[in-house]
Tab-separated table of C-alpha atoms and ligand atoms in Angstrom:
chain	number	residue	atom	x	y	z
A	1	MET	CA	27.984	53.082	-10.336
A	2	ALA	CA	24.957	55.147	-10.110
A	3	THR	CA	24.686	58.971	-9.661
A	4	LEU	CA	21.924	60.598	-7.457
A	5	GLU	CA	19.660	61.087	-10.141
A	6	THR	CA	20.136	57.842	-11.996
A	7	LEU	CA	19.656	55.367	-9.016
A	8	ASN	CA	17.470	52.291	-10.292
A	9	PHE	CA	14.400	53.112	-7.931
A	10	ASP	CA	11.515	50.260	-8.305
A	11	ASN	CA	9.180	51.451	-5.673
A	12	SER	CA	6.991	48.192	-5.378
A	13	PHE	CA	5.524	49.288	-1.949
A	14	SER	CA	3.948	52.223	-3.409
A	15	ARG	CA	2.051	50.224	-5.874
A	16	LEU	CA	0.008	48.619	-3.270
A	17	PRO	CA	-3.218	50.147	-2.365
A	18	THR	CA	-3.156	53.292	-0.102
A	19	VAL	CA	-4.391	51.354	3.112
A	20	PHE	CA	-0.993	50.205	3.400
A	21	TYR	CA	0.563	54.061	3.408
A	22	SER	CA	-0.231	57.467	3.287
A	23	ALA	CA	2.131	59.887	0.886
A	24	VAL	CA	3.887	62.015	2.587
A	25	LYS	CA	6.414	65.074	2.365
A	26	SER	CA	9.386	65.445	4.501
A	27	GLN	CA	9.779	68.550	6.177
A	28	PRO	CA	13.237	70.231	5.775
A	29	LEU	CA	15.383	70.441	8.989
A	30	LYS	CA	17.118	74.120	9.478
A	31	GLY	CA	20.449	74.322	8.909
A	32	ALA	CA	20.894	70.082	7.583
A	33	ARG	CA	24.673	69.117	7.017
A	34	LEU	CA	26.193	65.806	6.228
A	35	ALA	CA	27.679	64.434	9.387
A	36	HIS	CA	28.917	61.252	8.434
A	37	PHE	CA	28.227	58.337	5.783
A	38	SER	CA	29.281	54.649	5.437
A	39	PRO	CA	31.097	54.288	2.088
A	40	ASP	CA	30.090	50.272	2.993
A	41	ALA	CA	26.460	51.230	2.905
A	42	ALA	CA	26.523	53.341	0.217
A	43	ARG	CA	28.181	50.806	-2.012
A	44	LEU	CA	24.918	48.649	-1.491
A	45	ILE	CA	23.015	50.878	-3.944
A	46	ASP	CA	25.946	51.639	-5.941
A	47	LEU	CA	26.726	55.102	-5.105
A	48	PRO	CA	30.019	56.384	-5.139
A	49	GLU	CA	31.587	58.808	-2.123
A	50	ALA	CA	31.891	61.370	-4.642
A	51	GLU	CA	27.917	61.355	-5.064
A	52	LEU	CA	27.427	61.730	-1.303
A	53	LEU	CA	29.684	64.849	-1.242
A	54	ARG	CA	27.715	66.635	-3.623
A	55	PRO	CA	25.577	69.429	-2.002
A	56	GLU	CA	22.272	67.862	-3.802
A	57	PHE	CA	22.910	64.838	-1.775
A	58	VAL	CA	21.798	66.836	1.375
A	59	GLU	CA	19.029	68.688	-0.360
A	60	TYR	CA	17.452	65.644	-1.567
A	61	LEU	CA	17.674	64.251	1.720
A	62	ASN	CA	16.635	67.018	3.624
A	63	GLY	CA	13.500	67.600	1.210
A	64	GLN	CA	14.597	70.301	-0.212
A	65	SER	CA	13.978	69.068	-3.713
A	66	LEU	CA	12.274	65.714	-4.564
A	67	LEU	CA	14.936	62.904	-5.349
A	68	PRO	CA	14.229	61.784	-8.975
A	69	GLY	CA	12.736	58.257	-8.965
A	70	THR	CA	11.347	58.424	-5.350
A	71	TYR	CA	7.562	58.005	-4.200
A	72	PRO	CA	8.008	59.241	-0.617
A	73	LEU	CA	5.405	57.585	1.535
A	74	SER	CA	4.929	56.186	5.458
A	75	GLN	CA	3.747	52.947	6.171
A	76	VAL	CA	0.861	51.949	8.586
A	77	TYR	CA	1.345	48.976	11.211
A	78	ALA	CA	0.129	47.994	14.500
A	79	GLY	CA	2.260	46.215	17.540
A	80	HIS	CA	2.423	44.639	20.554
A	81	GLN	CA	4.274	47.281	22.895
A	82	PHE	CA	5.357	45.676	26.302
A	83	GLY	CA	2.585	42.851	25.978
A	84	HIS	CA	-0.195	45.263	25.101
A	85	TYR	CA	-1.447	45.487	21.876
A	86	VAL	CA	-1.566	49.082	19.998
A	87	PRO	CA	-4.019	48.857	17.034
A	88	GLN	CA	-2.566	51.598	15.244
A	89	LEU	CA	1.130	52.696	14.907
A	90	GLY	CA	3.215	53.096	11.855
A	91	ASP	CA	6.061	55.339	10.766
A	92	GLY	CA	5.534	58.224	12.815
A	93	ARG	CA	8.816	59.980	11.852
A	94	ALA	CA	10.041	57.322	9.213
A	95	ILE	CA	9.546	58.172	5.371
A	96	LEU	CA	10.251	55.627	2.843
A	97	LEU	CA	11.748	57.507	-0.274
A	98	GLY	CA	11.891	54.307	-2.356
A	99	GLU	CA	13.268	51.349	-3.382
A	100	VAL	CA	16.598	50.775	-5.152
A	101	MET	CA	17.749	47.803	-7.226
A	102	ASN	CA	21.039	47.688	-7.311
A	103	GLN	CA	23.278	45.935	-9.944
A	104	GLN	CA	23.433	42.541	-8.325
A	105	GLY	CA	19.587	42.802	-8.267
A	106	GLU	CA	19.195	43.581	-4.744
A	107	ARG	CA	16.464	45.560	-3.271
A	108	TRP	CA	17.150	48.120	-1.062
A	109	ASP	CA	14.436	50.448	0.687
A	110	LEU	CA	15.933	53.885	1.426
A	111	GLN	CA	14.093	55.160	4.697
A	112	LEU	CA	14.565	58.342	6.314
A	113	LYS	CA	13.938	58.655	10.153
A	114	GLY	CA	13.455	61.548	11.669
A	115	ALA	CA	12.005	63.448	8.545
A	116	GLY	CA	8.942	65.052	10.132
A	117	LEU	CA	5.463	64.517	10.707
A	118	THR	CA	3.532	61.875	9.169
A	119	PRO	CA	-0.483	60.860	9.630
A	120	TYR	CA	0.958	58.129	12.225
A	121	SER	CA	2.979	60.897	14.168
A	122	ARG	CA	0.163	60.392	17.001
A	123	MET	CA	1.805	62.706	19.969
A	124	GLY	CA	5.145	62.833	18.604
A	125	ASP	CA	6.975	65.514	16.660
A	126	GLY	CA	8.329	63.355	13.635
A	127	ARG	CA	11.731	64.199	14.664
A	128	ALA	CA	14.958	62.267	15.912
A	129	VAL	CA	17.707	63.503	18.066
A	130	LEU	CA	21.144	63.734	17.340
A	131	ARG	CA	22.144	61.787	20.385
A	132	SER	CA	20.035	58.912	19.368
A	133	THR	CA	20.314	58.880	15.647
A	134	ILE	CA	24.219	58.838	16.737
A	135	ARG	CA	23.486	55.656	18.232
A	136	GLU	CA	21.532	53.885	15.791
A	137	TYR	CA	23.963	55.016	12.916
A	138	LEU	CA	26.847	53.613	14.570
A	139	CYS	CA	25.148	50.283	16.106
A	140	SER	CA	23.668	49.246	13.025
A	141	GLU	CA	27.023	49.533	11.261
A	142	ALA	CA	28.809	48.018	14.273
A	143	MET	CA	26.425	44.845	14.054
A	144	ALA	CA	26.848	44.722	10.119
A	145	GLY	CA	30.757	44.791	11.080
A	146	LEU	CA	29.876	41.601	13.347
A	147	GLY	CA	28.175	39.769	10.737
A	148	ILE	CA	24.862	39.836	12.820
A	149	PRO	CA	21.899	40.657	10.549
A	150	THR	CA	20.460	44.077	10.761
A	151	THR	CA	19.017	47.314	8.952
A	152	ARG	CA	21.868	49.472	7.742
A	153	ALA	CA	22.626	53.132	8.214
A	154	LEU	CA	24.075	54.865	5.027
A	155	CYS	CA	24.650	58.673	6.486
A	156	LEU	CA	23.750	61.087	9.262
A	157	LEU	CA	22.483	64.480	8.973
A	158	HIS	CA	22.840	67.065	11.650
A	159	SER	CA	21.076	70.398	11.854
A	160	GLU	CA	20.533	73.358	14.160
A	161	GLU	CA	16.551	72.312	14.467
A	162	PRO	CA	16.002	72.558	18.414
A	163	VAL	CA	13.629	69.417	19.486
A	164	TRP	CA	12.634	68.853	23.100
A	165	ARG	CA	13.146	65.646	24.995
A	166	GLU	CA	13.869	65.677	28.489
A	167	GLN	CA	16.028	69.099	27.532
A	168	LEU	CA	16.564	70.997	24.510
A	169	GLU	CA	18.313	69.065	21.789
A	170	THR	CA	18.833	69.296	18.111
A	171	ALA	CA	17.215	67.257	15.669
A	172	ALA	CA	18.820	64.687	12.941
A	173	LEU	CA	18.396	62.533	10.258
A	174	LEU	CA	19.278	59.185	9.165
A	175	LEU	CA	19.225	57.540	6.197
A	176	ARG	CA	18.516	53.695	6.914
A	177	LEU	CA	18.810	50.809	4.388
A	178	SER	CA	16.730	47.570	4.398
A	179	PRO	CA	15.944	45.112	2.111
A	180	THR	CA	12.202	45.755	3.450
A	181	HIS	CA	11.320	47.649	6.410
A	182	ILE	CA	8.010	45.586	7.058
A	183	ARG	CA	7.711	43.956	10.310
A	184	PHE	CA	5.518	41.687	12.140
A	185	GLY	CA	3.213	44.880	13.299
A	186	HIS	CA	2.339	45.358	9.695
A	187	PHE	CA	0.287	41.695	9.982
A	188	GLU	CA	-1.172	42.596	13.359
A	189	PHE	CA	-2.558	45.626	11.675
A	190	PHE	CA	-4.459	44.285	9.251
A	191	CYS	CA	-5.416	40.802	10.615
A	192	HIS	CA	-6.740	42.642	13.875
A	193	SER	CA	-8.358	45.803	12.234
A	194	GLY	CA	-10.496	43.128	10.101
A	195	GLN	CA	-8.905	43.774	7.022
A	196	HIS	CA	-8.084	40.152	5.701
A	197	GLU	CA	-7.964	40.898	2.039
A	198	ALA	CA	-5.363	43.396	2.654
A	199	LEU	CA	-3.447	41.145	5.010
A	200	LYS	CA	-3.521	38.438	2.084
A	201	GLN	CA	-2.241	41.025	-0.326
A	202	LEU	CA	0.446	42.149	1.992
A	203	THR	CA	1.349	38.854	2.427
A	204	ASP	CA	1.336	37.896	-1.168
A	205	TYR	CA	3.586	41.106	-1.600
A	206	VAL	CA	6.411	39.670	0.724
A	207	ILE	CA	6.392	36.688	-0.508
A	208	LYS	CA	6.140	37.877	-4.153
A	209	THR	CA	8.904	40.593	-3.633
A	210	HIS	CA	11.405	38.844	-1.197
A	211	PHE	CA	10.644	35.173	-1.143
A	212	SER	CA	9.762	34.100	-4.597
A	213	GLU	CA	11.026	30.723	-4.197
A	214	LEU	CA	8.537	30.590	-1.412
A	215	GLY	CA	6.022	31.639	-3.760
A	216	ARG	CA	6.330	28.309	-5.757
A	217	GLY	CA	5.377	26.051	-2.849
A	218	ASP	CA	2.137	24.508	-2.098
A	219	ALA	CA	1.815	26.088	1.265
A	220	PRO	CA	3.586	29.640	0.499
A	221	TYR	CA	2.258	31.675	3.676
A	222	LEU	CA	2.897	28.574	5.933
A	223	ALA	CA	6.416	28.760	4.415
A	224	LEU	CA	6.978	31.989	5.192
A	225	PHE	CA	5.932	32.152	8.481
A	226	ARG	CA	8.553	28.790	8.980
A	227	TRP	CA	11.522	31.325	7.083
A	228	VAL	CA	10.632	34.169	9.884
A	229	VAL	CA	10.915	31.681	12.820
A	230	GLU	CA	14.256	30.368	11.887
A	231	LYS	CA	15.791	33.803	10.872
A	232	THR	CA	14.420	35.377	13.892
A	233	ALA	CA	15.614	32.091	16.259
A	234	VAL	CA	18.977	32.568	14.586
A	235	LEU	CA	18.905	36.369	15.027
A	236	ILE	CA	18.235	36.144	18.891
A	237	ALA	CA	21.052	33.721	18.975
A	238	ASP	CA	23.332	35.986	17.775
A	239	TRP	CA	22.232	38.459	20.034
A	240	MET	CA	22.560	36.474	22.795
A	241	ALA	CA	25.990	35.064	22.146
A	242	ILE	CA	27.392	38.536	21.338
A	243	GLY	CA	26.080	39.905	24.650
A	244	TRP	CA	23.828	42.312	23.150
A	245	THR	CA	20.276	43.389	24.332
A	246	HIS	CA	17.838	44.891	22.072
A	247	GLY	CA	15.887	46.740	24.767
A	248	VAL	CA	12.470	47.361	23.190
A	249	MET	CA	11.415	43.841	21.447
A	250	ASN	CA	7.726	45.311	20.756
A	251	THR	CA	6.374	43.497	17.550
A	252	ASP	CA	6.646	46.609	16.026
A	253	ASN	CA	10.265	46.453	16.307
A	254	MET	CA	10.642	42.894	15.007
A	255	SER	CA	11.875	42.575	10.998
A	256	ILE	CA	9.833	39.926	8.848
A	257	MET	CA	13.162	39.566	7.198
A	258	GLY	CA	14.613	38.575	10.815
A	259	LEU	CA	16.972	41.511	10.903
A	260	THR	CA	18.124	43.919	13.628
A	261	ILE	CA	15.813	46.840	13.302
A	262	ASP	CA	14.773	50.266	15.487
A	263	TYR	CA	18.003	50.849	17.749
A	264	GLY	CA	16.946	52.505	20.901
A	265	PRO	CA	18.279	51.880	24.458
A	266	TYR	CA	20.254	48.821	23.417
A	267	ALA	CA	23.412	47.905	24.857
A	268	PHE	CA	26.258	45.441	24.312
A	269	MET	CA	26.640	44.341	27.868
A	270	ASP	CA	29.829	44.985	29.869
A	271	GLU	CA	30.008	42.728	32.863
A	272	TYR	CA	27.942	39.668	32.048
A	273	HIS	CA	24.570	39.209	33.684
A	274	PRO	CA	21.490	37.684	32.428
A	275	ASP	CA	19.491	39.963	34.127
A	276	PHE	CA	20.901	42.887	32.288
A	277	ILE	CA	18.110	45.416	31.462
A	278	PRO	CA	19.517	48.478	29.105
A	279	ASN	CA	16.257	49.900	28.842
A	280	HIS	CA	15.690	51.976	32.064
A	281	SER	CA	11.976	52.381	31.702
A	282	ASP	CA	11.501	48.621	31.564
A	283	THR	CA	10.953	48.448	35.213
A	284	GLU	CA	9.550	44.490	34.712
A	285	GLY	CA	12.398	43.385	33.060
A	286	ARG	CA	10.541	42.274	30.266
A	287	TYR	CA	13.035	42.917	27.664
A	288	ALA	CA	16.170	41.952	29.977
A	289	HIS	CA	19.107	39.910	28.305
A	290	LYS	CA	17.994	36.798	29.413
A	291	MET	CA	14.400	37.128	28.193
A	292	GLN	CA	15.233	37.799	24.598
A	293	PRO	CA	14.716	34.083	23.062
A	294	TRP	CA	11.613	33.756	24.860
A	295	ILE	CA	10.261	37.082	23.514
A	296	GLY	CA	11.414	36.639	20.198
A	297	GLN	CA	9.070	33.002	20.343
A	298	TRP	CA	6.237	35.272	22.217
A	299	ASN	CA	6.629	37.599	19.400
A	300	LEU	CA	6.304	35.002	17.020
A	301	GLY	CA	3.476	33.797	18.753
A	302	ARG	CA	1.620	37.173	17.821
A	303	LEU	CA	2.836	37.081	14.149
A	304	ALA	CA	1.265	33.528	13.776
A	305	ALA	CA	-1.993	35.295	15.428
A	306	ALA	CA	-2.101	37.463	12.939
A	307	LEU	CA	-1.767	35.100	10.007
A	308	THR	CA	-4.760	32.814	11.362
A	309	PRO	CA	-6.882	34.182	8.565
A	310	LEU	CA	-4.520	32.767	5.783
A	311	VAL	CA	-2.971	29.665	7.245
A	312	PRO	CA	-4.572	26.673	9.660
A	313	VAL	CA	-3.797	27.675	13.489
A	314	GLU	CA	-2.359	24.121	13.996
A	315	ALA	CA	0.258	24.371	11.277
A	316	LEU	CA	1.162	27.710	12.627
A	317	LYS	CA	1.310	26.079	16.133
A	318	GLU	CA	3.485	23.325	14.615
A	319	ALA	CA	6.058	25.491	12.878
A	320	LEU	CA	6.314	27.852	15.792
A	321	SER	CA	6.832	24.839	18.106
A	322	SER	CA	10.395	24.230	16.150
A	323	TYR	CA	11.546	27.654	17.266
A	324	GLU	CA	12.971	26.332	20.746
A	325	LYS	CA	15.134	23.853	18.873
A	326	ILE	CA	16.244	26.036	16.244
A	327	TYR	CA	17.183	28.738	19.099
A	328	TRP	CA	19.146	26.323	21.045
A	329	GLU	CA	20.975	24.731	18.177
A	330	ALA	CA	21.997	27.865	16.720
A	331	TYR	CA	22.985	29.310	20.254
A	332	THR	CA	24.850	26.629	21.309
A	333	ILE	CA	26.998	26.557	18.087
A	334	LYS	CA	27.736	30.124	18.364
A	335	MET	CA	28.848	29.306	22.045
A	336	LEU	CA	30.950	26.436	21.034
A	337	ALA	CA	32.296	28.595	18.410
A	338	LYS	CA	33.366	31.311	20.909
A	339	LEU	CA	35.408	28.743	23.086
A	340	GLY	CA	36.674	26.888	19.668
A	341	LEU	CA	34.958	23.788	19.874
A	342	SER	CA	32.431	22.419	17.557
A	343	GLN	CA	31.110	19.116	19.067
A	344	ALA	CA	28.259	19.582	21.230
A	345	THR	CA	28.608	16.953	23.829
A	346	ASP	CA	26.921	17.207	27.333
A	347	GLY	CA	30.291	17.785	29.009
A	348	VAL	CA	31.031	20.476	26.361
A	349	THR	CA	27.464	22.034	26.559
A	350	GLU	CA	27.693	22.150	30.222
A	351	LEU	CA	31.254	24.107	29.911
A	352	ILE	CA	29.184	26.874	28.683
A	353	THR	CA	26.522	27.110	31.028
A	354	SER	CA	29.584	26.666	34.163
A	355	LEU	CA	31.367	29.402	32.307
A	356	LEU	CA	28.239	31.888	32.534
A	357	THR	CA	27.441	31.629	36.051
A	358	ILE	CA	31.274	32.036	36.827
A	359	LEU	CA	31.325	35.226	34.580
A	360	THR	CA	28.094	36.319	36.635
A	361	ASP	CA	29.055	35.698	39.889
A	362	TYR	CA	32.459	37.632	39.499
A	363	HIS	CA	30.895	40.283	37.122
A	364	VAL	CA	33.581	39.700	34.710
A	365	ASP	CA	33.610	41.676	31.615
A	366	TYR	CA	31.981	39.144	28.790
A	367	THR	CA	33.609	40.543	25.790
A	368	VAL	CA	37.023	41.117	27.152
A	369	PHE	CA	37.238	37.720	28.616
A	370	PHE	CA	36.019	35.769	25.653
A	371	ARG	CA	38.863	37.616	23.616
A	372	GLN	CA	41.501	36.926	26.246
A	373	LEU	CA	40.627	33.368	26.141
A	374	CYS	CA	41.720	33.262	22.488
A	375	HIS	CA	44.973	33.568	23.966
A	376	PHE	CA	44.976	30.482	26.729
A	377	GLN	CA	47.647	28.422	27.075
A	378	PRO	CA	46.919	25.073	28.595
A	379	GLY	CA	49.170	24.123	31.437
A	380	GLU	CA	50.098	27.789	32.235
A	381	THR	CA	48.905	30.400	34.761
A	382	ASN	CA	47.107	32.646	32.235
A	383	ALA	CA	47.390	35.648	34.485
A	384	ALA	CA	45.447	37.695	31.735
A	385	ILE	CA	42.591	35.757	32.367
A	386	THR	CA	42.623	34.896	35.937
A	387	SER	CA	43.226	38.303	37.104
A	388	HIS	CA	39.796	39.344	36.831
A	389	PHE	CA	38.166	36.781	39.085
A	390	GLN	CA	38.529	37.846	42.918
A	391	ASP	CA	39.342	34.073	43.788
A	392	PRO	CA	40.359	32.309	40.767
A	393	ALA	CA	39.876	28.924	41.795
A	394	ARG	CA	36.394	28.105	40.117
A	395	ILE	CA	38.055	29.769	36.831
A	396	ASP	CA	41.081	27.575	37.399
A	397	SER	CA	39.087	24.490	37.525
A	398	TRP	CA	36.859	25.584	34.713
A	399	LEU	CA	39.908	26.191	32.692
A	400	ALA	CA	41.458	22.845	33.363
A	401	ASP	CA	38.081	21.236	31.831
A	402	TYR	CA	38.404	23.296	29.027
A	403	ALA	CA	41.744	22.566	28.610
A	404	TRP	CA	40.403	18.988	28.422
A	405	ALA	CA	37.984	19.843	25.909
A	406	LEU	CA	40.583	21.440	23.851
A	407	ASP	CA	42.812	18.632	23.500
A	408	GLU	CA	40.202	16.368	22.164
A	409	ILE	CA	40.208	18.524	18.994
A	410	GLU	CA	42.777	17.556	16.198
A	411	GLU	CA	43.786	21.075	15.325
A	412	PRO	CA	46.793	22.945	16.601
A	413	LEU	CA	45.869	25.331	19.041
A	414	ASP	CA	47.070	28.143	17.162
A	415	GLN	CA	44.440	27.619	14.376
A	416	ILE	CA	41.836	27.192	16.875
A	417	GLN	CA	42.730	30.233	18.589
A	418	ALA	CA	42.632	32.013	15.007
A	419	ARG	CA	39.216	30.734	14.670
A	420	MET	CA	37.928	32.072	17.846
A	421	LYS	CA	39.243	35.507	17.083
A	422	ARG	CA	36.902	35.380	14.247
A	423	VAL	CA	34.022	35.154	16.139
A	424	ASN	CA	35.117	36.816	19.696
A	425	PRO	CA	35.297	40.686	18.974
A	426	LYS	CA	37.629	42.943	20.158
A	427	TYR	CA	36.052	45.919	19.963
A	428	ILE	CA	32.373	46.492	20.735
A	429	LEU	CA	30.133	49.782	20.895
A	430	ARG	CA	30.092	50.368	24.439
A	431	ASN	CA	28.187	52.603	25.852
A	432	HIS	CA	29.995	54.718	27.311
A	433	LEU	CA	32.330	54.985	23.648
A	434	ALA	CA	28.878	55.948	21.955
A	435	GLN	CA	28.438	58.536	24.748
A	436	GLN	CA	31.561	60.061	24.072
A	437	ALA	CA	31.283	60.529	20.530
A	438	ILE	CA	27.664	61.816	21.223
A	439	GLU	CA	29.069	64.215	23.334
A	440	GLN	CA	31.440	65.555	20.923
A	441	ALA	CA	29.154	65.633	17.839
A	442	GLU	CA	27.069	67.782	20.268
A	443	GLN	CA	29.848	70.097	20.231
A	444	GLY	CA	29.980	70.140	16.324
A	445	SER	CA	32.911	67.482	16.027
A	446	PHE	CA	32.181	64.013	14.328
A	447	LYS	CA	35.637	62.971	14.898
A	448	ALA	CA	34.849	60.358	17.349
A	449	VAL	CA	31.951	59.113	15.380
A	450	GLU	CA	34.210	58.516	12.538
A	451	ARG	CA	36.699	56.985	14.761
A	452	LEU	CA	34.265	54.327	16.021
A	453	HIS	CA	32.511	53.758	12.574
A	454	GLN	CA	35.998	52.896	11.379
A	455	LEU	CA	37.021	50.705	14.077
A	456	LEU	CA	33.930	48.673	14.473
A	457	GLN	CA	33.956	47.700	10.880
A	458	THR	CA	36.441	45.257	11.357
A	459	PRO	CA	35.746	44.416	14.959
A	460	PHE	CA	37.876	40.987	14.800
A	461	ASP	CA	40.902	42.583	13.679
A	462	GLU	CA	43.715	43.994	16.025
A	463	GLN	CA	44.015	47.453	15.269
A	464	PRO	CA	46.935	49.239	16.530
A	465	ASP	CA	46.370	52.687	18.825
A	466	CYS	CA	42.747	51.388	20.004
A	467	GLU	CA	43.736	49.641	22.712
A	468	SER	CA	41.976	51.747	24.570
A	469	TYR	CA	38.804	50.973	23.035
A	470	ALA	CA	39.026	47.333	23.905
A	471	GLU	CA	39.518	47.715	27.468
A	472	PRO	CA	36.213	46.945	29.848
A	473	SER	CA	34.291	50.021	30.938
A	474	PRO	CA	35.664	52.154	33.584
A	475	ASP	CA	33.471	52.687	36.570
A	476	TRP	CA	32.104	56.039	35.571
A	477	ALA	CA	30.843	54.740	32.558
A	478	LYS	CA	28.220	51.828	34.115
A	479	ARG	CA	26.440	54.351	36.036
A	480	ILE	CA	25.636	56.086	32.484
A	481	VAL	CA	21.981	55.879	31.838
A	482	ILE	CA	20.748	55.907	28.035
A	483	SER	CA	17.831	57.721	27.782
A	484	CYS	CA	14.935	56.393	26.167
A	485	SER	CA	13.428	59.088	24.460
A	486	SER	CA	14.551	59.459	20.987
B	501	LIG	P1	9.967	53.322	18.659
B	501	LIG	O1	9.953	53.109	20.057
B	501	LIG	O2	10.657	54.059	18.394
B	501	LIG	O3	9.816	52.114	17.795
B	501	LIG	O4	8.362	53.865	18.230
B	501	LIG	C1	7.119	53.302	18.510
B	501	LIG	C2	6.259	54.395	17.669
B	501	LIG	O5	6.383	55.387	18.091
B	501	LIG	C3	6.399	54.244	16.046
B	501	LIG	O6	5.290	53.761	15.438
B	501	LIG	C4	7.332	55.299	15.483
B	501	LIG	O7	7.097	55.918	14.445
B	501	LIG	C5	7.010	56.507	16.798
B	501	LIG	N1	7.479	57.357	17.193
B	501	LIG	C6	8.486	57.402	18.024
B	501	LIG	N2	9.216	58.492	18.111
B	501	LIG	C7	8.271	59.523	17.315
B	501	LIG	C8	8.229	60.984	17.369
B	501	LIG	N3	9.205	61.464	17.791
B	501	LIG	N4	7.543	61.460	16.272
B	501	LIG	C9	6.634	60.475	15.803
B	501	LIG	N5	6.782	59.418	16.120
B	501	LIG	C10	7.173	58.819	16.841
B	502	LIG	MG1	9.949	51.181	16.416
């Protein structure tokens, strides 16, 4: 275990030339206080809880004093936003404090989000509001609980510092962890600004630092791209199977490590609908739920384009062409697992598509349905499942086919259903639950944040006294509009 002062920093990114970043200083927030922390995330960097409770912890994060061993910097990148190329973005409100090597030899970026102006802030104020910080904090830890690759959130500070969005709010600070925060947009920046030597240096850096095994092959750049294609396809299959929509899949929000990153107006779906759009500023539905697999592929195409100075185009195209197959295989396996099945025969894959059509037509809650399916009893009425359908004829017929498919498996039903419960969560971070926690936090209480944070660490377990968190969203909650300003 480490103390704050003995964290094992190895700031490899800061050793790159300064074309990649600007050294910065965070601007302390007025009245910053620790609102909540994740002991699980702290363990990733060998920090015991007692260290997080020291007053120095807040002082270090809030830039009142320099955490020993750090080299605060903001990275430059570009990106395709809603399909249009923006030649320069960058960490407009994020500061990389440094990289900690933990006792297992893993590397973790410590990044502050909301720490003030940087050279990449453009028109922004460098701040993150409490509302959006809680959403990112809770969702990244919820995704980790679900086993979905994600950046992690170690803690959340709140403050008295006023910030203006659509109304007056207060600023907060998130400490985010990730093996690296490098995005597709980093590669786009150096390719499209004609800095091809730097592009090579960045790619060599990523391989050397994070994929040393790829560096030993004879085509490491292509191997890196293939790896990213695979991880991205599998990640998006995870999102689709769990019923989650990112909302802003710009290439600057795509992690080179295949992690979920930059939580904005995301949502777990309540009622299943493939056209679901969580981001109300996305009027065309570019980032609608059903679009995510295709956007993932399109974004990988932008990464491929950025790698053309290093890899022959034909090889990149060939690697990208494997995306669709990897995605569909991963998605099918995950959906079959939700049903307790494993053999992807034609009849069984048809079960998935027909089920999704029925759920759409009857506006059925996605998470509740799959969890209740874990209690399905062939030959019985199964009222808990069928009661969600105004006219049960179609779901009854589907359940009859499903019973056949289950019957093919030589495994006792209770074992099948125990497996199903490990992939069909009972608890998800529904928008209205996050919203209630935000409203309490804005009044000064972080109890609801604590409760949700705790609950979502083990989303597959039955948790006594938490039944109400597992219920479908009430009607009023479906009308909540998540602000896109953050
Ligand atoms: P996002 O939509 O949060 O992924 O941000 C897109 C870009 O805008 C990134 O380069 C961010 O760093 C930047 N940005 C977003 N909000 C702010 C802000 N309040 N101040 C400065 N830069 C910001
Ligand atoms: Mg972003």
